[in-house]
Each structure stands twice: as structure tokens, then as C-alpha cells.
Amino acid sequence: MKFTLKDYQDAAVREVLQNMKDAKFFWHQRNRKAAFSLAATTGSGKTVMAAAVFEALMFGNDEHEFEPDPGAVVIWFSDDPSLNEQSKWRLQEASDKLTVSDLITVESSFNREKLEAGKIYFLNTQKLSKTSLLTRGHDPDDPDLEAADGQKIMPDMRAFTIWDTIRNTIEDPDLTLYLVLDEAHRGMKDGGITTATGRPTIVKQLINGSGSTPGIPIVWGISATVQRFNEAMAGMQGRTTMPHVVVDSTLVQASGLLKDTISLDVPDEPGDFETVLLRRGGDKLREISAAWAAYAAEQGDASKVVPLMVLQVPDAPDHKDIGKWLDIIFERFPDLPADCVANVFGEHKTETFGSRTAPYIEPQRVQQDTWVRILVAKNAISTGWDCPRAEVMVSLRAASDKTHITQLLGRMVRTPLARRISGNDRLNAVDCLLPRFNKDTVTAVVNELMAGGDGGEPLPGRRVLINPKEMKPNPAIPEEVWQKLVSLPSQTLPKKQARPVKRLTALAHELAMDALLPDAGKKAHAAMHAVLDAALAKHSEAIKTARQSVLTVEGKTVTASVETQAMTFDDFVEAADYAVIEDAYKRAGRAISPDIATTYAEHLAGRATDAEDDEEALIDAHTTIAAIGLVPGIKIDLEAAAEQLATDWLSQHNDAVRGLSDERQEAYRQIREMSADPLPAEIARPYMWLQPTTAKEPTGKVFELERFDRHLLCDQEGLFPINFNSSWETAVLKAELKREDCIGWYRNPDRGSQDSLGVIYEEAGENRILRPDFVFFVRLADGAIVADLVDPHGDYLADAMPKLKGLAKYAEEHQAHFRRIEAVSKTKTGAFRMLDLTKASVRAEILAASSAEGLYASSVATDYAQ
């Protein structure tokens, strides 16, 4: 793969491959078809995951212990030819093993007896319609195909219909046909059973069969909303439903692939605000262009982004009106090139808008054709189109077109650099201006966007803000406070399936790339070789036994007497051949890392005596490594050493890494998070937040949020607006601000941004992350700046006790960075009580307790001063 998969992507690929393996067994061994789905929210990288699956299917995957299927054939199917072409392009972009010749678009001239192993064929609904040249001759009731003598003739003297080709492929015992349904929820309405005329849908014909063509053996549906597909599969006869693979949307949002914030600008009152918000849209495009240019100047050309605006117009627009709208935008952003406007109308032709000409552009080309700065569109353009550099949208559609707006915005939620920009909400947001909406009618849009536009569960970490304001660094806050903030230790969420050796080699690659540790890869491998050398000595007897096991094949000979019908079993032992040894070597390589296995084999072979030739030495080395794989303790020692060396290197080069660009720092951050244990992480300095200034009561009444002074980021008046979940969070903030020595405070973001302080805790056997509410900064009498961590949290909540335990462990390790670490709760009596986690006795009580309410009511807690 050209891309490094995110952890959630890698986990999903592992599950899909297991389903593929089981489904192949069911088909070839039990003649039973199978189906399963992959559900992942828009922007999660479904095509990248598919590319990883296809690579493994065709070439194998050592890390996931997946053997290649030499007879694998894939049909990628959707209802949109342009979507297929975009998917084909993305698969090729993501994979370094799938070539152009492996990805085949099935055209009308396609004519083969059967599909070829190792290929991925792209088909769409239109190509399988009754009138398509690919299918004519398949329908026995088609009168156009009857000759004078009653014989059927094929159009263009074609030897096979596409249905014949599919049938022949399915019936070939050496081939395994996989059907991948892109956007699998489409074509599945009402169970995907029939069309309006009563005929089976094309998708249903592929799954269940058509005429003499049986159903495709293995069906994999991919979509953000797979409920329809899953329900349809459950009703299919003779088909096993495999475990469905579901990607956690929390992990997707936390990955940085999706923008955190969607900012909606709507009028505060009814009226005609087109001109006002068009001007504002032009301003936003100018401002975001300047912001990205400044970021690129600071970080380098690799971070260059050229933003564009999507101007969404009604279905039957007056071209003169569009011309006027464009003129307003150009007035606000005069530096825009005159020829930077394009359209994606269904007419597919150059359009004239007033004095301006806008050529048609294919939606999938918009992202890379950076000359386009304003894109004129009508509705959702097309499913599957994405344009991360589309940072601003002005929609002039009516308020009733909520769906069209959310669908188009769904095309704009990917982050331009596939990562979050530390501390800058503006570069992590998309702006949508809705002149024809008002605050009352925008609620449906907000709800859709919070669910990713997919109709699923809300995306944790995503914010949809109405008319937010920018918060920038507070000029009244001393620089020492900022330095104290970024020095506070945060924690990263440890990974379930961390692979320490892979982590070490990945770190070595990055350190060498940045010239921080010359020959880091060689040094990492040499260190692992030393561990394995020591293991050979430590486990010499076990290795000797394991080598013998590798070099011999044991079995039984069964002899049956025809006369007596009796059977006898005789043991046999034979010397293993090269293929057996290599198989054992590969299995060991998967356990200790294929790369380490390769270089360690060369290391061992290089120590061979002159009496051995190179080939014998390498076979002997492979035998030793195969034996190592059979001794469990060696893998444990190797991984422990790899984890420790990676941790040491990260610590040694931490200061140098901080001096690198954001892009390079992101690479190291991901490596830190590959650890199986929580590791300290640094808080990124925030530069700009988008903050709501109003909220809505349950009655629908809108009110202004209370604003507070001394926050590290503020509006132009030096104040910070905030909407708390409970009244006693406000009470805690006001109590802390009353303290004479408090010179600043920080509302710790509750989303997974790098400017947020995280604390690991465990709940129900799962590692989770707590974002304590407040950090307060105090200047002591001697002038030193200290930090107080204060976290109000309800003692009645289900996660209260696990979070307290996590905070206690954090305080045990990091209390030297704080003056106070306090957990505050409002009890049933209305009193505020506090647990002082800087005290060892309090931490001990917390770790031994089972009830948070009991703790706050006991003598361990004290009254919290208000």
C-alpha cells in the first residue's frame, strides 16, 4: 500500500479478510454462498480499505496472516459509471501492487468466455440493463434476437453475453468470484427484491442469479448506511450471512481525516440577505486562502492548499442572477483570476453567467484542477465525489432543500491534508452560508450533518456551529502561561493490537528520513538481532527441539483390508522438504515481523562456516527462525525490547521532532499512539477557535451565551463565550475566577484535537480518554506560574468511578506538573465536594472504591470553596 492505514482501517481490513477467507471455504467446500457488509461513515476511506483487501486477496498479507487466493476475481459494481471511474482511480492511487492492467472497466465491446483471475472488473447498472449490448441474447424472451430458422443470434456476432461470462466464471472450480457493491444501500429499497415493474433489480439478479446464471458466490456490500443491504441479505435463500464489519465513527472523526467543525452562517431574522451573505462568502474565501497560504509559507509546499468556494444554485437558475452573484464574490476577493469559475451542471457544457464564462468540469477532477476557485453546482453533484479543498459553500437554494445542502456538504468534509491542523479551528472547518434559511429551519441541516449526512449515529467530536465567532490568543495573557500550557503532559489512547516491532521499524524509517538518527533502520534491526541471538542461547534446548520439529514431518499411514474390513494405523516420520521449511519460516516471520525475519536470516547465514554454501546457510537460517516461531517466550522478549527501544528513541529525539513541520510531527504522533501503553503527549498551542455565541432553550428561544474574561483565547472584547452542560460547571468556573491569584484559564476541548489534554481511563475492559474540563493558571508570590487541573463531573454518572480512577493514576504520575488536581461534584444535598488527587491517601481510597457517590460523601472528600 502507498498509504499507511489508520488503526481503524487496518482493523476493518483484518475483519473483512477473515470474512473473505471463511466465505471462500463455504463456497468451495460446502457449495454455500455468503454475504457481509462494511459500514463506515463518509470520509472514512472505504476505497483505501478496499484497496488493502484487494492487495491481500491477490498477493497475500503477512501481517494479517492471509494467504493469497490465486483464483480470485472481483466485480466492483455501482449504479454510476463516474463513481466507478473515481473508485478505480482511488484504488490505483492507494495500491502499489494493483496495476492499470489489473483494473478493468467493462465496456460494451467486452467479450470473454470467463473473467480472468487477479483482475478487478468495474461494472455498473447501465451495462447490465436489458438494452445493453453486453446482455442482449441473455433474455430468452427477447424477440429481436430470433432468426428466420428459429435460432437465436447474438448482436455483433458476440460469443458471450456478460451473464454467460459471469456464469462461466462461477462454474470454474479454480476461480472464486467476489462481488463488491459500492454504495450498497442503493438498489436495496424494500429489500432489493423488485423494480416498479415487478422484475428483479439488477443487484438482485447478481446476488440471486438470472436465468441460467447462478448468483455470485461471495457478496461484499460497502456503504455508510448498510441497513437496507443487511436486511436484504438476511432474506436471501441459500446464502450465509458473515459477521458485518462496522467502523467506529468515533475513531474516524478522531483520525483527523474529517473536518471537526461545520460552520453555518444564517440570518438572525427573516429577510433577503443574499447580497450580505454572498459578500461574507467572498470574505471567507479570501480569508481562508490567506490562512492556507500563510500555513504553507510556514510549513513548506507540501502543506499548500488552494481553497475553492462552491456556489450552490437552484435547479432552474437564471444565468443573469448567477452572474450578479459571481460579481459580488469577485468584488470581495478581487485577486481571484478571471477564469477561475467552472460548473458541474447536468448539461455538461460551458455556461455563460452574465459577463463570465464557466466551462464544465467532471466532479472527480475538481480536487486536482486547482485553477477552479469557484464551482457553480445545483444539487449533490454525484455520490462518491469529494473535494477536500472546497472550504466555503454559499447555497442559494430554498430552505426546503435541506437534503441537497447536506449531501453537497458531505462532499466537503474531508480534511485537505488528510490530517488535523493543530490548534487552528479555521483550517479544520468548512463554512456554509445559507441566505435563504433562518435559525428555525436550519435544525434539520444540523441534525443531518452531525450524523455525517448518512442518517446514522452522531459523529462524536464533530461540531456544527451556527454563526460562530473567532477566538484568538488573549493579549492580556502572559507568554509564561502559554509555555506552561504546552508543557502539561497529555496522554494518547493506547492501541489494542499494537505491534512493537512494526512500531520500532516505522520510527526508524521516520528518524532516518528526517536525518535525526543516521542508519536508524540498520540500528533497529541490529538491536533486534542481538535480542534474538541472546534468545538462541537462553532457549537453546527449546530451539533444538523446535528445529527437529521443523525438519521432520510426522503422520500416519492408514491400511484397510478389503477382506476383513479392518483398518490399521502406522506412524511415519519423513524429513521435511524445502517447501515445508519455508512455510514454517513464513509463519514465524509473521509472528516476529517479516522484515526482521529476512534480515536476521541474512545475519545468521553470514556467520555460516566456509564449508556451507550460501543456499545451505540460508536454508539453515530459515530453519532456525522457523524454530524461533515455535518458542513463545522469544516473541515476548523481542516485543518488549522493541517497545523499550522505540520509547527511548522517542524521548531522546523529542526536542528535535518538535522543531519539524506539522506534517512530520504528525508522523511521530501516530507512532507514539501505536504503543500498547499510554504514553505522554504534548499539548499543541491553540491559535484560533471557532466558538458559538448563542444557544437555544428547550422552548426554542435563542439566548446569548455568558462570556468570561481571562480565557487564553478570546473575542475582540477579551471575552470567551461558553455553554456548559450543567449549572455547576459554571459555578466551579466562577469560584475559580474569584481567586485573587488566578490570571488565566483554559476550557479543555472535549474533542480529540491535539490542543486538548487527555487522560486515559478504563471502563468495561476498554481504554477510553477523559478530557478534564478546566486548567487554571496562577502566579505565585515568587512570580512562578503554576497550573491547577479541576474537573467537575457528576458522581451519579455511570462513568464517574472509572474516570476518577484514571485521573488518580494520572495524578500519581504527573502531579509534579500541577499545584492542584481536583475532582469536583455536586452532591444530592446541593453541596459541592472535592477530592484532592495530589494526596496519596485520597488516590488510594479512589483506587479501592466502587462508588463515586460514596467517596464524595465520605471524609476523604472536603467541601469545595465557592
CSV table of N, CA and C in Angstrom, one decimal, residues 707-773:
chain,number,residue,atom,x,y,z
A,707,ARG,N,-20.3,35.3,28.8
A,707,ARG,CA,-18.9,35.4,28.4
A,707,ARG,C,-18.1,35.7,29.7
A,708,PHE,N,-16.9,35.2,29.6
A,708,PHE,CA,-16.0,35.3,30.8
A,708,PHE,C,-14.6,35.8,30.3
A,709,ASP,N,-14.0,36.5,31.2
A,709,ASP,CA,-12.7,37.1,30.9
A,709,ASP,C,-11.6,36.1,31.3
A,710,ARG,N,-10.3,36.5,30.9
A,710,ARG,CA,-9.1,35.8,31.3
A,710,ARG,C,-8.9,34.4,30.6
A,711,HIS,N,-9.8,34.0,29.7
A,711,HIS,CA,-9.5,32.8,28.9
A,711,HIS,C,-8.4,33.0,28.0
A,712,LEU,N,-7.6,31.9,27.7
A,712,LEU,CA,-6.4,32.0,26.9
A,712,LEU,C,-6.8,32.5,25.5
A,713,LEU,N,-8.0,32.1,25.0
A,713,LEU,CA,-8.4,32.6,23.7
A,713,LEU,C,-9.7,33.5,23.9
A,714,CYS,N,-9.9,34.5,23.1
A,714,CYS,CA,-11.0,35.4,23.4
A,714,CYS,C,-11.4,36.1,22.1
A,715,ASP,N,-12.6,36.8,22.2
A,715,ASP,CA,-13.1,37.6,21.1
A,715,ASP,C,-12.4,38.9,21.2
A,716,GLN,N,-12.9,39.8,20.3
A,716,GLN,CA,-12.2,41.2,20.2
A,716,GLN,C,-12.4,42.0,21.5
A,717,GLU,N,-13.4,41.6,22.3
A,717,GLU,CA,-13.6,42.3,23.6
A,717,GLU,C,-12.9,41.7,24.8
A,718,GLY,N,-12.1,40.6,24.5
A,718,GLY,CA,-11.3,40.0,25.5
A,718,GLY,C,-12.1,39.0,26.3
A,719,LEU,N,-13.3,38.5,25.8
A,719,LEU,CA,-14.2,37.6,26.5
A,719,LEU,C,-14.4,36.3,25.7
A,720,PHE,N,-14.7,35.3,26.5
A,720,PHE,CA,-14.9,33.9,25.9
A,720,PHE,C,-16.3,33.4,26.2
A,721,PRO,N,-17.1,33.2,25.2
A,721,PRO,CA,-18.5,32.7,25.4
A,721,PRO,C,-18.5,31.2,25.5
A,722,ILE,N,-19.3,30.7,26.4
A,722,ILE,CA,-19.3,29.2,26.6
A,722,ILE,C,-20.7,28.8,27.1
A,723,ASN,N,-21.1,27.6,26.6
A,723,ASN,CA,-22.3,27.0,27.0
A,723,ASN,C,-22.0,25.7,27.7
A,724,PHE,N,-22.3,25.7,29.1
A,724,PHE,CA,-21.9,24.5,29.9
A,724,PHE,C,-23.1,23.5,29.9
A,725,ASN,N,-22.7,22.2,30.1
A,725,ASN,CA,-23.8,21.2,30.2
A,725,ASN,C,-24.6,21.2,31.5
A,726,SER,N,-24.0,21.8,32.5
A,726,SER,CA,-24.7,21.9,33.8
A,726,SER,C,-24.4,23.2,34.5
A,727,SER,N,-25.3,23.6,35.4
A,727,SER,CA,-25.1,24.9,36.1
A,727,SER,C,-23.9,24.8,37.0
A,728,TRP,N,-23.6,23.7,37.5
A,728,TRP,CA,-22.5,23.7,38.5
A,728,TRP,C,-21.1,23.7,37.8
A,729,GLU,N,-21.0,23.5,36.5
A,729,GLU,CA,-19.7,23.7,35.8
A,729,GLU,C,-19.5,25.2,35.8
A,730,THR,N,-20.6,26.0,35.6
A,730,THR,CA,-20.5,27.5,35.7
A,730,THR,C,-20.1,27.9,37.1
A,731,ALA,N,-20.7,27.3,38.1
A,731,ALA,CA,-20.4,27.6,39.5
A,731,ALA,C,-18.9,27.4,39.8
A,732,VAL,N,-18.3,26.3,39.3
A,732,VAL,CA,-16.9,26.0,39.5
A,732,VAL,C,-16.1,27.0,38.9
A,733,LEU,N,-16.4,27.4,37.6
A,733,LEU,CA,-15.6,28.4,36.9
A,733,LEU,C,-15.6,29.7,37.6
A,734,LYS,N,-16.8,30.1,38.1
A,734,LYS,CA,-16.9,31.4,38.8
A,734,LYS,C,-16.1,31.4,40.1
A,735,ALA,N,-16.2,30.2,40.8
A,735,ALA,CA,-15.5,30.1,42.0
A,735,ALA,C,-14.0,30.3,41.8
A,736,GLU,N,-13.4,29.6,40.8
A,736,GLU,CA,-12.0,29.7,40.5
A,736,GLU,C,-11.6,31.1,40.1
A,737,LEU,N,-12.4,31.8,39.3
A,737,LEU,CA,-12.1,33.1,38.8
A,737,LEU,C,-12.1,34.1,39.9
A,738,LYS,N,-12.8,33.8,41.0
A,738,LYS,CA,-12.8,34.7,42.2
A,738,LYS,C,-11.5,34.7,42.9
A,739,ARG,N,-10.7,33.7,42.7
A,739,ARG,CA,-9.4,33.6,43.4
A,739,ARG,C,-8.5,34.7,42.9
A,740,GLU,N,-7.9,35.5,43.9
A,740,GLU,CA,-7.1,36.6,43.5
A,740,GLU,C,-5.9,36.3,42.7
A,741,ASP,N,-5.4,35.1,42.9
A,741,ASP,CA,-4.1,34.7,42.2
A,741,ASP,C,-4.4,34.1,40.8
A,742,CYS,N,-5.6,33.9,40.4
A,742,CYS,CA,-5.9,33.3,39.1
A,742,CYS,C,-5.7,34.4,38.0
A,743,ILE,N,-4.8,34.1,37.0
A,743,ILE,CA,-4.5,35.1,36.0
A,743,ILE,C,-5.0,34.6,34.6
A,744,GLY,N,-5.5,33.3,34.5
A,744,GLY,CA,-5.9,32.8,33.2
A,744,GLY,C,-6.5,31.4,33.4
A,745,TRP,N,-7.3,31.0,32.4
A,745,TRP,CA,-7.9,29.7,32.4
A,745,TRP,C,-8.1,29.1,31.0
A,746,TYR,N,-8.3,27.8,30.9
A,746,TYR,CA,-8.3,27.2,29.6
A,746,TYR,C,-9.5,26.1,29.7
A,747,ARG,N,-10.4,26.3,28.8
A,747,ARG,CA,-11.5,25.3,28.7
A,747,ARG,C,-11.0,24.2,27.8
A,748,ASN,N,-10.6,23.1,28.4
A,748,ASN,CA,-10.0,22.0,27.7
A,748,ASN,C,-11.0,21.4,26.7
A,749,PRO,N,-10.6,21.4,25.4
A,749,PRO,CA,-11.6,20.9,24.4
A,749,PRO,C,-12.0,19.5,24.7
A,750,ASP,N,-13.3,19.2,24.5
A,750,ASP,CA,-13.7,17.8,24.7
A,750,ASP,C,-13.7,17.0,23.4
A,751,ARG,N,-13.0,17.4,22.4
A,751,ARG,CA,-12.8,16.7,21.2
A,751,ARG,C,-11.4,16.2,21.1
A,752,GLY,N,-11.1,15.3,20.1
A,752,GLY,CA,-9.8,14.7,20.1
A,752,GLY,C,-8.8,15.5,19.4
A,753,SER,N,-8.7,16.8,19.6
A,753,SER,CA,-7.7,17.7,18.9
A,753,SER,C,-6.5,17.7,19.8
A,754,GLN,N,-5.4,18.0,19.1
A,754,GLN,CA,-4.1,18.0,19.8
A,754,GLN,C,-3.9,19.1,20.8
A,755,ASP,N,-4.8,20.1,20.8
A,755,ASP,CA,-4.7,21.1,21.8
A,755,ASP,C,-5.6,20.8,23.0
A,756,SER,N,-5.9,19.5,23.2
A,756,SER,CA,-6.7,19.1,24.3
A,756,SER,C,-5.9,18.1,25.2
A,757,LEU,N,-6.0,18.3,26.5
A,757,LEU,CA,-5.3,17.4,27.5
A,757,LEU,C,-6.1,16.2,27.7
A,758,GLY,N,-5.5,15.0,27.5
A,758,GLY,CA,-6.2,13.7,27.6
A,758,GLY,C,-5.7,12.9,28.7
A,759,VAL,N,-6.6,12.2,29.4
A,759,VAL,CA,-6.3,11.3,30.5
A,759,VAL,C,-6.9,9.9,30.2
A,760,ILE,N,-6.1,8.9,30.2
A,760,ILE,CA,-6.6,7.5,29.9
A,760,ILE,C,-7.3,6.9,31.2
A,761,TYR,N,-8.4,6.3,30.9
A,761,TYR,CA,-9.1,5.5,32.0
A,761,TYR,C,-9.7,4.3,31.4
A,762,GLU,N,-10.0,3.3,32.2
A,762,GLU,CA,-10.5,2.0,31.7
A,762,GLU,C,-11.9,1.8,32.2
A,763,GLU,N,-12.8,1.4,31.2
A,763,GLU,CA,-14.2,1.2,31.5
A,763,GLU,C,-14.6,-0.1,30.8
A,764,ALA,N,-15.2,-1.1,31.5
A,764,ALA,CA,-15.7,-2.3,30.9
A,764,ALA,C,-14.6,-3.0,30.0
A,765,GLY,N,-13.3,-2.9,30.5
A,765,GLY,CA,-12.2,-3.6,29.9
A,765,GLY,C,-11.7,-2.8,28.6
A,766,GLU,N,-12.2,-1.6,28.4
A,766,GLU,CA,-11.8,-0.8,27.2
A,766,GLU,C,-11.1,0.4,27.7
A,767,ASN,N,-10.0,0.8,27.0
A,767,ASN,CA,-9.3,2.0,27.3
A,767,ASN,C,-10.1,3.2,26.6
A,768,ARG,N,-10.4,4.2,27.4
A,768,ARG,CA,-11.1,5.4,26.9
A,768,ARG,C,-10.3,6.6,27.3
A,769,ILE,N,-10.7,7.8,26.9
A,769,ILE,CA,-10.0,9.0,27.2
A,769,ILE,C,-10.9,10.1,27.8
A,770,LEU,N,-10.4,10.7,28.9
A,770,LEU,CA,-11.1,11.7,29.6
A,770,LEU,C,-10.5,13.0,29.3
A,771,ARG,N,-11.3,14.0,29.0
A,771,ARG,CA,-10.8,15.4,28.8
A,771,ARG,C,-11.3,16.3,30.0
A,772,PRO,N,-10.4,16.4,31.0
A,772,PRO,CA,-10.8,17.3,32.2
A,772,PRO,C,-11.2,18.6,31.7
A,773,ASP,N,-12.2,19.2,32.4
A,773,ASP,CA,-12.9,20.5,32.0
A,773,ASP,C,-11.9,21.7,32.0
